mmCIF file of C-alpha atoms in Angstrom:
data_model
loop_
_atom_site.group_PDB
_atom_site.id
_atom_site.type_symbol
_atom_site.label_atom_id
_atom_site.label_comp_id
_atom_site.label_asym_id
_atom_site.label_seq_id
_atom_site.Cartn_x
_atom_site.Cartn_y
_atom_site.Cartn_z
ATOM 1 C CA UNK A 1 -4.827 -22.066 -148.000
ATOM 2 C CA UNK A 2 -6.684 -25.116 -147.647
ATOM 3 C CA UNK A 3 -6.921 -27.903 -149.159
ATOM 4 C CA UNK A 4 -10.323 -27.237 -150.487
ATOM 5 C CA UNK A 5 -10.192 -24.196 -151.743
ATOM 6 C CA UNK A 6 -6.301 -25.800 -153.975
ATOM 7 C CA UNK A 7 -8.887 -28.095 -155.355
ATOM 8 C CA UNK A 8 -11.244 -25.728 -156.302
ATOM 9 C CA UNK A 9 -8.655 -23.583 -157.811
ATOM 10 C CA UNK A 10 -7.186 -26.530 -159.931
ATOM 11 C CA UNK A 11 -10.649 -27.506 -161.099
ATOM 12 C CA UNK A 12 -11.719 -24.554 -162.772
ATOM 13 C CA UNK A 13 -8.136 -23.562 -164.611
ATOM 14 C CA UNK A 14 -8.624 -27.192 -166.377
ATOM 15 C CA UNK A 15 -12.425 -26.335 -167.489
ATOM 16 C CA UNK A 16 -10.564 -23.148 -168.566
ATOM 17 C CA UNK A 17 -7.940 -24.856 -171.055
ATOM 18 C CA UNK A 18 -10.729 -27.591 -172.080
ATOM 19 C CA UNK A 19 -12.551 -23.948 -173.511
ATOM 20 C CA UNK A 20 -9.862 -22.544 -174.987
ATOM 21 C CA UNK A 21 -8.936 -26.096 -176.611
ATOM 22 C CA UNK A 22 -12.162 -26.310 -178.000
ATOM 23 C CA UNK A 23 -12.607 -23.017 -179.144
ATOM 24 C CA UNK A 24 -8.772 -23.492 -180.854
ATOM 25 C CA UNK A 25 -10.490 -26.715 -182.445
ATOM 26 C CA UNK A 26 -13.521 -24.686 -183.553
ATOM 27 C CA UNK A 27 -11.558 -21.864 -185.605
ATOM 28 C CA UNK A 28 -9.220 -24.622 -187.624
ATOM 29 C CA UNK A 29 -12.264 -27.107 -188.544
ATOM 30 C CA UNK A 30 -14.125 -23.292 -189.485
ATOM 31 C CA UNK A 31 -10.565 -22.618 -191.888
ATOM 32 C CA UNK A 32 -10.172 -26.480 -193.148
ATOM 33 C CA UNK A 33 -14.316 -25.608 -194.571
ATOM 34 C CA UNK A 34 -13.699 -22.296 -195.888
ATOM 35 C CA UNK A 35 -10.674 -23.688 -197.894
ATOM 36 C CA UNK A 36 -12.492 -26.653 -199.471
ATOM 37 C CA UNK A 37 -15.609 -24.484 -200.356
ATOM 38 C CA UNK A 38 -13.252 -22.186 -201.997
ATOM 39 C CA UNK A 39 -11.654 -24.820 -203.756
ATOM 40 C CA UNK A 40 -15.271 -26.446 -205.009
ATOM 41 C CA UNK A 41 -15.934 -22.867 -205.947
ATOM 42 C CA UNK A 42 -12.984 -22.481 -207.706
ATOM 43 C CA UNK A 43 -13.442 -25.777 -209.983
ATOM 44 C CA UNK A 44 -17.386 -24.915 -210.549
ATOM 45 C CA UNK A 45 -16.454 -21.177 -211.563
ATOM 46 C CA UNK A 46 -16.229 -20.499 -215.037
ATOM 47 C CA UNK A 47 -12.694 -18.482 -216.160
ATOM 48 C CA UNK A 48 -12.587 -15.536 -215.509
ATOM 49 C CA UNK A 49 -13.300 -12.400 -218.125
ATOM 50 C CA UNK A 50 -11.769 -8.915 -218.580
ATOM 51 C CA UNK A 51 -13.711 -6.604 -220.501
ATOM 52 C CA UNK A 52 -12.581 -2.960 -221.197
ATOM 53 C CA UNK A 53 -14.778 -0.968 -221.835
ATOM 54 C CA UNK A 54 -15.919 3.221 -222.038
ATOM 55 C CA UNK A 55 -18.630 4.918 -221.028
ATOM 56 C CA UNK A 56 -20.490 6.978 -224.119
ATOM 57 C CA UNK A 57 -21.501 10.062 -223.763
ATOM 58 C CA UNK A 58 -25.080 10.734 -225.723
ATOM 59 C CA UNK A 59 -25.754 13.276 -227.747
ATOM 60 C CA UNK A 60 -29.513 14.907 -229.276
ATOM 61 C CA UNK A 61 -30.085 14.233 -232.395
ATOM 62 C CA UNK A 62 -32.708 16.686 -232.262
ATOM 63 C CA UNK A 63 -29.205 19.053 -232.606
ATOM 64 C CA UNK A 64 -29.212 17.848 -236.170
ATOM 65 C CA UNK A 65 -32.502 17.593 -237.335
ATOM 66 C CA UNK A 66 -32.715 19.775 -240.417
ATOM 67 C CA UNK A 67 -36.185 20.779 -242.409
ATOM 68 C CA UNK A 68 -36.173 19.426 -245.522
ATOM 69 C CA UNK A 69 -39.277 19.110 -248.034
ATOM 70 C CA UNK A 70 -40.002 18.857 -251.672
ATOM 71 C CA UNK A 71 -40.058 21.550 -254.081
ATOM 72 C CA UNK A 72 -41.745 22.643 -257.748
ATOM 73 C CA UNK A 73 -38.721 21.972 -260.211
ATOM 74 C CA UNK A 74 -40.108 25.731 -260.804
ATOM 75 C CA UNK A 75 -42.618 27.620 -260.100
ATOM 76 C CA UNK A 76 -43.940 31.781 -260.390
ATOM 77 C CA UNK A 77 -45.512 34.020 -258.713
ATOM 78 C CA UNK A 78 -48.740 35.348 -261.439
ATOM 79 C CA UNK A 79 -48.267 38.822 -261.682
ATOM 80 C CA UNK A 80 -51.244 41.573 -262.306
ATOM 81 C CA UNK A 81 -49.255 43.567 -264.870
ATOM 82 C CA UNK A 82 -51.635 46.859 -264.708
ATOM 83 C CA UNK A 83 -53.649 48.180 -262.240
ATOM 84 C CA UNK A 84 -56.903 47.216 -261.695
ATOM 85 C CA UNK A 85 -59.945 45.727 -260.066
ATOM 86 C CA UNK A 86 -60.858 41.981 -260.444
ATOM 87 C CA UNK A 87 -63.255 41.008 -262.462
ATOM 88 C CA UNK A 88 -62.958 37.519 -262.804
ATOM 89 C CA UNK A 89 -60.944 34.446 -261.518
ATOM 90 C CA UNK A 90 -61.024 31.572 -263.835
ATOM 91 C CA UNK A 91 -58.995 29.543 -261.947
ATOM 92 C CA UNK A 92 -58.588 27.246 -257.861
ATOM 93 C CA UNK A 93 -55.761 25.795 -256.584
ATOM 94 C CA UNK A 94 -55.079 22.433 -257.616
ATOM 95 C CA UNK A 95 -56.504 23.266 -260.633
ATOM 96 C CA UNK A 96 -54.335 22.219 -264.556
ATOM 97 C CA UNK A 97 -54.238 25.610 -266.671
ATOM 98 C CA UNK A 98 -52.257 25.158 -269.788
ATOM 99 C CA UNK A 99 -49.621 27.222 -271.246
ATOM 100 C CA UNK A 100 -51.050 30.761 -271.306
ATOM 101 C CA UNK A 101 -54.396 29.991 -269.617
ATOM 102 C CA UNK A 102 -56.525 32.260 -268.691
ATOM 103 C CA UNK A 103 -55.982 33.229 -264.442
ATOM 104 C CA UNK A 104 -57.408 36.472 -263.572
ATOM 105 C CA UNK A 105 -59.387 38.912 -266.093
ATOM 106 C CA UNK A 106 -59.084 42.932 -265.124
ATOM 107 C CA UNK A 107 -62.507 45.535 -265.447
ATOM 108 C CA UNK A 108 -61.651 46.183 -268.838
ATOM 109 C CA UNK A 109 -64.060 48.322 -269.517
ATOM 110 C CA UNK A 110 -61.740 51.545 -270.092
ATOM 111 C CA UNK A 111 -59.384 48.803 -272.347
ATOM 112 C CA UNK A 112 -62.032 47.943 -274.999
ATOM 113 C CA UNK A 113 -63.044 51.905 -275.319
ATOM 114 C CA UNK A 114 -59.611 52.786 -275.933
ATOM 115 C CA UNK A 115 -59.435 49.985 -278.196
ATOM 116 C CA UNK A 116 -62.462 50.988 -280.403
ATOM 117 C CA UNK A 117 -61.555 54.521 -280.374
ATOM 118 C CA UNK A 118 -58.203 52.965 -281.924
ATOM 119 C CA UNK A 119 -59.652 51.559 -284.474
ATOM 120 C CA UNK A 120 -61.294 53.804 -285.592
ATOM 121 C CA UNK A 121 -58.948 56.285 -285.718
ATOM 122 C CA UNK A 122 -57.044 54.062 -287.998
ATOM 123 C CA UNK A 123 -60.372 53.299 -290.809
ATOM 124 C CA UNK A 124 -60.201 57.250 -290.595
ATOM 125 C CA UNK A 125 -56.146 57.740 -291.104
ATOM 126 C CA UNK A 126 -57.096 55.138 -294.308
ATOM 127 C CA UNK A 127 -60.216 57.061 -295.955
ATOM 128 C CA UNK A 128 -57.463 60.193 -295.741
ATOM 129 C CA UNK A 129 -54.674 58.329 -297.581
ATOM 130 C CA UNK A 130 -57.567 57.001 -300.024
ATOM 131 C CA UNK A 131 -58.323 60.867 -300.922
ATOM 132 C CA UNK A 132 -54.997 61.698 -301.309
ATOM 133 C CA UNK A 133 -54.368 59.530 -303.218
ATOM 134 C CA UNK A 134 -56.772 60.184 -305.552
ATOM 135 C CA UNK A 135 -55.246 64.165 -306.192
ATOM 136 C CA UNK A 136 -52.695 64.536 -309.206
ATOM 137 C CA UNK A 137 -49.718 66.661 -307.874
ATOM 138 C CA UNK A 138 -50.320 66.223 -304.154
ATOM 139 C CA UNK A 139 -46.934 64.015 -303.274
ATOM 140 C CA UNK A 140 -47.023 65.684 -299.686
ATOM 141 C CA UNK A 141 -50.617 65.257 -298.905
ATOM 142 C CA UNK A 142 -49.796 61.698 -299.627
ATOM 143 C CA UNK A 143 -46.596 61.526 -298.303
ATOM 144 C CA UNK A 144 -48.247 63.324 -294.926
ATOM 145 C CA UNK A 145 -51.396 60.981 -295.029
ATOM 146 C CA UNK A 146 -49.339 58.374 -294.875
ATOM 147 C CA UNK A 147 -47.412 58.905 -291.478
ATOM 148 C CA UNK A 148 -50.589 59.610 -289.912
ATOM 149 C CA UNK A 149 -52.055 56.157 -291.118
ATOM 150 C CA UNK A 150 -48.828 54.686 -289.698
ATOM 151 C CA UNK A 151 -49.477 56.628 -286.441
ATOM 152 C CA UNK A 152 -53.102 55.683 -286.229
ATOM 153 C CA UNK A 153 -51.933 52.028 -286.858
ATOM 154 C CA UNK A 154 -49.550 52.256 -283.902
ATOM 155 C CA UNK A 155 -51.595 53.534 -281.492
ATOM 156 C CA UNK A 156 -54.658 50.950 -282.456
ATOM 157 C CA UNK A 157 -52.098 48.211 -281.569
ATOM 158 C CA UNK A 158 -51.000 49.710 -278.537
ATOM 159 C CA UNK A 159 -54.031 50.038 -277.246
ATOM 160 C CA UNK A 160 -55.342 46.537 -277.834
ATOM 161 C CA UNK A 161 -51.340 45.668 -275.897
ATOM 162 C CA UNK A 162 -53.373 46.981 -273.276
ATOM 163 C CA UNK A 163 -56.474 44.835 -273.404
ATOM 164 C CA UNK A 164 -54.694 42.162 -273.422
ATOM 165 C CA UNK A 165 -52.828 43.224 -270.265
ATOM 166 C CA UNK A 166 -56.322 43.348 -268.808
ATOM 167 C CA UNK A 167 -56.391 39.115 -269.269
ATOM 168 C CA UNK A 168 -53.693 37.450 -266.565
ATOM 169 C CA UNK A 169 -52.639 34.106 -268.071
ATOM 170 C CA UNK A 170 -50.027 31.594 -267.108
ATOM 171 C CA UNK A 171 -46.750 31.360 -267.742
ATOM 172 C CA UNK A 172 -46.375 28.279 -268.588
ATOM 173 C CA UNK A 173 -48.364 24.762 -268.627
ATOM 174 C CA UNK A 174 -48.564 23.631 -264.385
ATOM 175 C CA UNK A 175 -50.555 23.190 -261.599
ATOM 176 C CA UNK A 176 -52.548 26.518 -258.784
ATOM 177 C CA UNK A 177 -51.128 26.189 -256.078
ATOM 178 C CA UNK A 178 -52.248 29.444 -254.293
ATOM 179 C CA UNK A 179 -55.220 32.209 -255.290
ATOM 180 C CA UNK A 180 -54.253 35.643 -253.644
ATOM 181 C CA UNK A 181 -57.286 37.707 -254.953
ATOM 182 C CA UNK A 182 -61.047 37.818 -255.524
ATOM 183 C CA UNK A 183 -63.363 38.967 -257.435
ATOM 184 C CA UNK A 184 -64.194 43.242 -256.999
ATOM 185 C CA UNK A 185 -60.746 43.239 -255.214
ATOM 186 C CA UNK A 186 -58.372 45.986 -256.548
ATOM 187 C CA UNK A 187 -54.652 45.516 -257.373
ATOM 188 C CA UNK A 188 -51.845 46.787 -258.065
ATOM 189 C CA UNK A 189 -49.279 46.691 -260.993
ATOM 190 C CA UNK A 190 -47.006 44.189 -260.046
ATOM 191 C CA UNK A 191 -48.709 42.762 -257.115
ATOM 192 C CA UNK A 192 -49.273 38.385 -257.411
ATOM 193 C CA UNK A 193 -52.816 37.164 -258.205
ATOM 194 C CA UNK A 194 -51.724 33.429 -257.975
ATOM 195 C CA UNK A 195 -48.963 31.197 -257.354
ATOM 196 C CA UNK A 196 -48.437 28.623 -260.204
ATOM 197 C CA UNK A 197 -46.149 25.403 -260.354
ATOM 198 C CA UNK A 198 -44.464 22.594 -262.332
ATOM 199 C CA UNK A 199 -45.159 19.358 -260.376
ATOM 200 C CA UNK A 200 -44.255 16.958 -263.327
ATOM 201 C CA UNK A 201 -40.819 17.458 -261.626
ATOM 202 C CA UNK A 202 -39.812 17.704 -257.402
ATOM 203 C CA UNK A 203 -37.218 18.972 -256.235
ATOM 204 C CA UNK A 204 -35.113 18.798 -252.529
ATOM 205 C CA UNK A 205 -32.273 20.005 -251.307
ATOM 206 C CA UNK A 206 -30.457 17.289 -249.091
ATOM 207 C CA UNK A 207 -26.627 16.786 -247.536
ATOM 208 C CA UNK A 208 -24.404 15.470 -248.774
ATOM 209 C CA UNK A 209 -20.177 14.283 -248.777
ATOM 210 C CA UNK A 210 -18.106 15.982 -251.290
ATOM 211 C CA UNK A 211 -17.157 12.770 -252.846
ATOM 212 C CA UNK A 212 -20.068 10.740 -252.063
ATOM 213 C CA UNK A 213 -22.611 11.352 -254.891
ATOM 214 C CA UNK A 214 -21.109 12.856 -258.190
ATOM 215 C CA UNK A 215 -24.626 14.748 -260.737
ATOM 216 C CA UNK A 216 -26.152 11.809 -262.616
ATOM 217 C CA UNK A 217 -26.392 9.541 -259.820
ATOM 218 C CA UNK A 218 -29.511 7.663 -258.849
ATOM 219 C CA UNK A 219 -29.976 7.633 -254.733
ATOM 220 C CA UNK A 220 -32.027 6.563 -252.573
ATOM 221 C CA UNK A 221 -34.256 9.076 -250.461
ATOM 222 C CA UNK A 222 -37.271 8.673 -248.249
ATOM 223 C CA UNK A 223 -40.583 11.290 -248.834
ATOM 224 C CA UNK A 224 -42.186 11.419 -245.198
ATOM 225 C CA UNK A 225 -42.378 7.178 -244.976
ATOM 226 C CA UNK A 226 -41.793 5.731 -248.193
ATOM 227 C CA UNK A 227 -38.795 5.337 -250.113
ATOM 228 C CA UNK A 228 -38.499 7.186 -253.391
ATOM 229 C CA UNK A 229 -35.793 7.267 -255.911
ATOM 230 C CA UNK A 230 -34.242 10.923 -257.362
ATOM 231 C CA UNK A 231 -30.887 11.902 -259.615
ATOM 232 C CA UNK A 232 -28.705 14.091 -258.139
ATOM 233 C CA UNK A 233 -29.024 17.452 -260.396
ATOM 234 C CA UNK A 234 -25.421 18.921 -259.037
ATOM 235 C CA UNK A 235 -23.391 19.559 -256.119
ATOM 236 C CA UNK A 236 -22.869 22.795 -254.203
ATOM 237 C CA UNK A 237 -21.468 24.514 -251.095
ATOM 238 C CA UNK A 238 -23.960 23.788 -248.290
ATOM 239 C CA UNK A 239 -25.818 26.417 -246.901
ATOM 240 C CA UNK A 240 -25.990 28.051 -243.616
ATOM 241 C CA UNK A 241 -28.367 26.086 -242.411
ATOM 242 C CA UNK A 242 -26.578 22.720 -243.171
ATOM 243 C CA UNK A 243 -23.455 23.103 -240.887
ATOM 244 C CA UNK A 244 -24.721 22.163 -237.404
ATOM 245 C CA UNK A 245 -24.113 18.701 -239.679
ATOM 246 C CA UNK A 246 -20.360 19.507 -240.468
ATOM 247 C CA UNK A 247 -18.858 17.572 -237.403
ATOM 248 C CA UNK A 248 -21.120 14.636 -238.780
ATOM 249 C CA UNK A 249 -20.876 14.757 -242.805
ATOM 250 C CA UNK A 250 -16.734 14.624 -244.100
ATOM 251 C CA UNK A 251 -16.409 17.546 -246.619
ATOM 252 C CA UNK A 252 -19.803 18.053 -246.165
ATOM 253 C CA UNK A 253 -21.935 19.846 -249.245
ATOM 254 C CA UNK A 254 -25.364 19.892 -250.746
ATOM 255 C CA UNK A 255 -27.023 17.748 -253.446
ATOM 256 C CA UNK A 256 -30.170 19.182 -255.417
ATOM 257 C CA UNK A 257 -31.605 15.979 -256.697
ATOM 258 C CA UNK A 258 -34.888 15.671 -258.731
ATOM 259 C CA UNK A 259 -38.063 12.777 -258.207
ATOM 260 C CA UNK A 260 -39.759 12.522 -261.315
ATOM 261 C CA UNK A 261 -43.462 13.180 -260.404
ATOM 262 C CA UNK A 262 -45.340 12.845 -263.656
ATOM 263 C CA UNK A 263 -47.821 10.479 -261.586
ATOM 264 C CA UNK A 264 -48.705 13.403 -259.047
ATOM 265 C CA UNK A 265 -48.001 10.788 -256.380
ATOM 266 C CA UNK A 266 -46.076 13.350 -254.169
ATOM 267 C CA UNK A 267 -46.529 17.131 -253.122
ATOM 268 C CA UNK A 268 -44.805 20.352 -252.488
ATOM 269 C CA UNK A 269 -44.114 20.302 -248.477
ATOM 270 C CA UNK A 270 -43.524 17.168 -247.904
ATOM 271 C CA UNK A 271 -41.140 16.026 -246.085
ATOM 272 C CA UNK A 272 -37.352 14.580 -247.095
ATOM 273 C CA UNK A 273 -35.358 12.120 -244.899
ATOM 274 C CA UNK A 274 -31.798 10.649 -245.806
ATOM 275 C CA UNK A 275 -29.911 8.330 -243.706
ATOM 276 C CA UNK A 276 -26.919 11.097 -243.036
ATOM 277 C CA UNK A 277 -28.805 12.589 -240.558
ATOM 278 C CA UNK A 278 -29.003 10.948 -237.709
ATOM 279 C CA UNK A 279 -32.521 10.228 -236.056
ATOM 280 C CA UNK A 280 -30.684 8.027 -232.904
ATOM 281 C CA UNK A 281 -28.898 9.614 -229.878
ATOM 282 C CA UNK A 282 -24.909 9.968 -231.608
ATOM 283 C CA UNK A 283 -22.018 8.997 -229.644
ATOM 284 C CA UNK A 284 -17.912 8.986 -230.182
ATOM 285 C CA UNK A 285 -17.133 5.371 -229.936
ATOM 286 C CA UNK A 286 -13.303 4.242 -230.241
ATOM 287 C CA UNK A 287 -12.957 2.541 -234.299
ATOM 288 C CA UNK A 288 -12.060 -0.788 -232.808
ATOM 289 C CA UNK A 289 -15.013 -1.653 -230.935
ATOM 290 C CA UNK A 290 -17.172 -1.407 -234.506
ATOM 291 C CA UNK A 291 -17.339 -4.847 -235.887
ATOM 292 C CA UNK A 292 -20.050 -6.828 -238.441
ATOM 293 C CA UNK A 293 -23.028 -8.434 -237.335
ATOM 294 C CA UNK A 294 -24.513 -11.896 -238.498
ATOM 295 C CA UNK A 295 -26.915 -9.279 -241.242
ATOM 296 C CA UNK A 296 -23.948 -7.467 -242.871
ATOM 297 C CA UNK A 297 -25.405 -4.539 -241.012
ATOM 298 C CA UNK A 298 -22.634 -2.697 -238.367
ATOM 299 C CA UNK A 299 -22.880 -3.068 -234.319
ATOM 300 C CA UNK A 300 -21.193 -2.077 -231.489
ATOM 301 C CA UNK A 301 -21.390 -3.771 -227.898
ATOM 302 C CA UNK A 302 -22.230 -2.058 -225.062
ATOM 303 C CA UNK A 303 -22.631 -3.243 -220.902
ATOM 304 C CA UNK A 304 -25.854 -2.388 -220.144
ATOM 305 C CA UNK A 305 -26.781 -3.232 -216.342
ATOM 306 C CA UNK A 306 -24.219 -6.101 -216.362
ATOM 307 C CA UNK A 307 -25.391 -7.479 -219.358
ATOM 308 C CA UNK A 308 -24.088 -7.712 -223.254
ATOM 309 C CA UNK A 309 -25.831 -5.766 -225.649
ATOM 310 C CA UNK A 310 -25.706 -5.624 -229.699
ATOM 311 C CA UNK A 311 -26.561 -1.980 -230.685
ATOM 312 C CA UNK A 312 -26.510 -1.725 -234.310
ATOM 313 C CA UNK A 313 -25.225 1.518 -235.759
ATOM 314 C CA UNK A 314 -24.906 3.704 -238.430
ATOM 315 C CA UNK A 315 -21.031 5.021 -238.999
ATOM 316 C CA UNK A 316 -20.768 9.225 -239.553
ATOM 317 C CA UNK A 317 -18.162 11.100 -239.684
ATOM 318 C CA UNK A 318 -14.527 9.743 -238.650
ATOM 319 C CA UNK A 319 -12.431 12.078 -235.980
ATOM 320 C CA UNK A 320 -9.434 10.055 -236.730
ATOM 321 C CA UNK A 321 -8.588 6.883 -236.683
ATOM 322 C CA UNK A 322 -9.121 5.823 -233.383
ATOM 323 C CA UNK A 323 -13.490 7.449 -232.952
ATOM 324 C CA UNK A 324 -15.528 7.861 -235.041
ATOM 325 C CA UNK A 325 -19.366 9.037 -234.415
ATOM 326 C CA UNK A 326 -22.514 6.798 -234.712
ATOM 327 C CA UNK A 327 -25.644 6.777 -234.052
ATOM 328 C CA UNK A 328 -27.385 3.994 -232.607
ATOM 329 C CA UNK A 329 -30.674 2.973 -229.448
ATOM 330 C CA UNK A 330 -27.947 4.062 -226.907
ATOM 331 C CA UNK A 331 -28.792 4.374 -223.589
ATOM 332 C CA UNK A 332 -27.268 7.035 -220.843
ATOM 333 C CA UNK A 333 -25.787 4.378 -219.020
ATOM 334 C CA UNK A 334 -24.145 2.179 -221.611
ATOM 335 C CA UNK A 335 -20.856 1.141 -221.614
ATOM 336 C CA UNK A 336 -19.131 0.684 -225.051
ATOM 337 C CA UNK A 337 -16.815 -2.811 -225.049
ATOM 338 C CA UNK A 338 -12.955 -2.165 -226.890
ATOM 339 C CA UNK A 339 -12.237 -5.199 -226.408
ATOM 340 C CA UNK A 340 -12.645 -8.712 -223.954
ATOM 341 C CA UNK A 341 -10.615 -11.539 -223.281
ATOM 342 C CA UNK A 342 -13.198 -14.024 -225.496
ATOM 343 C CA UNK A 343 -16.181 -13.618 -227.395
ATOM 344 C CA UNK A 344 -19.531 -12.145 -226.601
ATOM 345 C CA UNK A 345 -22.770 -12.728 -227.198
ATOM 346 C CA UNK A 346 -26.218 -10.668 -227.211
ATOM 347 C CA UNK A 347 -27.205 -11.231 -223.684
ATOM 348 C CA UNK A 348 -24.518 -12.242 -222.356
ATOM 349 C CA UNK A 349 -25.031 -11.912 -218.705
ATOM 350 C CA UNK A 350 -22.042 -10.527 -216.565
ATOM 351 C CA UNK A 351 -21.288 -10.277 -212.846
ATOM 352 C CA UNK A 352 -18.478 -7.990 -210.577
ATOM 353 C CA UNK A 353 -15.580 -9.970 -209.864
ATOM 354 C CA UNK A 354 -14.319 -9.722 -205.951
ATOM 355 C CA UNK A 355 -11.205 -11.443 -205.020
ATOM 356 C CA UNK A 356 -11.910 -13.389 -201.738
ATOM 357 C CA UNK A 357 -8.936 -14.100 -199.566
ATOM 358 C CA UNK A 358 -8.311 -17.171 -197.279
ATOM 359 C CA UNK A 359 -8.089 -16.772 -193.791
ATOM 360 C CA UNK A 360 -4.822 -17.124 -192.375
ATOM 361 C CA UNK A 361 -3.783 -20.410 -190.355
ATOM 362 C CA UNK A 362 -3.558 -20.387 -186.649
ATOM 363 C CA UNK A 363 -0.081 -20.305 -185.616
ATOM 364 C CA UNK A 364 1.303 -21.886 -182.035
ATOM 365 C CA UNK A 365 1.930 -18.086 -181.189
ATOM 366 C CA UNK A 366 -1.378 -16.700 -182.460
ATOM 367 C CA UNK A 367 -2.669 -19.809 -180.395
ATOM 368 C CA UNK A 368 -0.949 -18.050 -177.067
ATOM 369 C CA UNK A 369 -2.381 -14.803 -177.882
ATOM 370 C CA UNK A 370 -5.784 -15.963 -178.281
ATOM 371 C CA UNK A 371 -5.878 -17.755 -174.778
ATOM 372 C CA UNK A 372 -7.115 -15.265 -172.147
ATOM 373 C CA UNK A 373 -4.169 -13.626 -170.008
ATOM 374 C CA UNK A 374 -3.943 -16.295 -166.474
ATOM 375 C CA UNK A 375 -4.050 -13.910 -163.661
ATOM 376 C CA UNK A 376 -2.691 -14.773 -160.312
ATOM 377 C CA UNK A 377 -5.012 -16.282 -157.803
ATOM 378 C CA UNK A 378 -5.237 -14.538 -154.361
ATOM 379 C CA UNK A 379 -5.708 -16.105 -151.315
ATOM 380 C CA UNK A 380 -8.653 -16.016 -149.533
#
């Protein structure tokens, strides 16, 4: 190996060692900078927040919707007492009918003739009785005349009764809801010709807890869009149509309520709503998650897209000491906050925390391992 070749190799090795020293120096500087940056971030970053939360499983409130409506306190079907042809109709829907007021008049031509005949028969029997009484010693004839007269009078009363039945009257003062016949129509005995109702009071059947109300209590319900005062008439077993509400109401029962309607502000068929039937999504939440809002309403807090939200709720039935049914304006991906390491307010923004680790400092051994391996040079 000549001196020129040896000099070239020495220069090459020196350059390589210099480059390695530069790389090691840069790596060490980077680690120092990263530690300094992490320490600065740690000083500026807020304290870690720990939130225990639970996913919400929502139930569609339509599952629990039960139609409820106002009904008259009493109503009847006005019935035709005999077969006949409708001669005239004296009412129309919405009319106020006095007690025993005329609703429909049937064709009474035949009954009128029979009544006149019965009346004439009474007159004839009265004359016979007078003649028999004028005879002396005719006791049997007088008795027979008296019997015939009584029979004639009874026949006349029956004829008048039949004639009176040709006029169909209302049983009580009320409002005509419907009319089912028109003049000239043939109707059978027992067929409804109209619907009559007393609208001075209206009633409704609503779900309730058995211990929630008692007869005579005053409560508030919603009739369409208006809050209305009502009085509880009675508490009884729930009808089958209320069974879907049993999970939401403790000791499910039915309350019959009455609303005064002397001014005619309300009408049969208007929808009735109560707070016990939810109109917002239903969920089961931990009892510990429920608290009071500033206005006194019950609320829960949820995490929604990494933002804390206050959700006002209506508590329903309690399943046990740890879980309770509630309804509120939940969203499908909400997570109910059970507890947190610090107090949270509505609108607080959250971000997931990921722990970062510093790169380990290079040791002498790692430095040596990072150096390129020396290879034996072969002579040129």
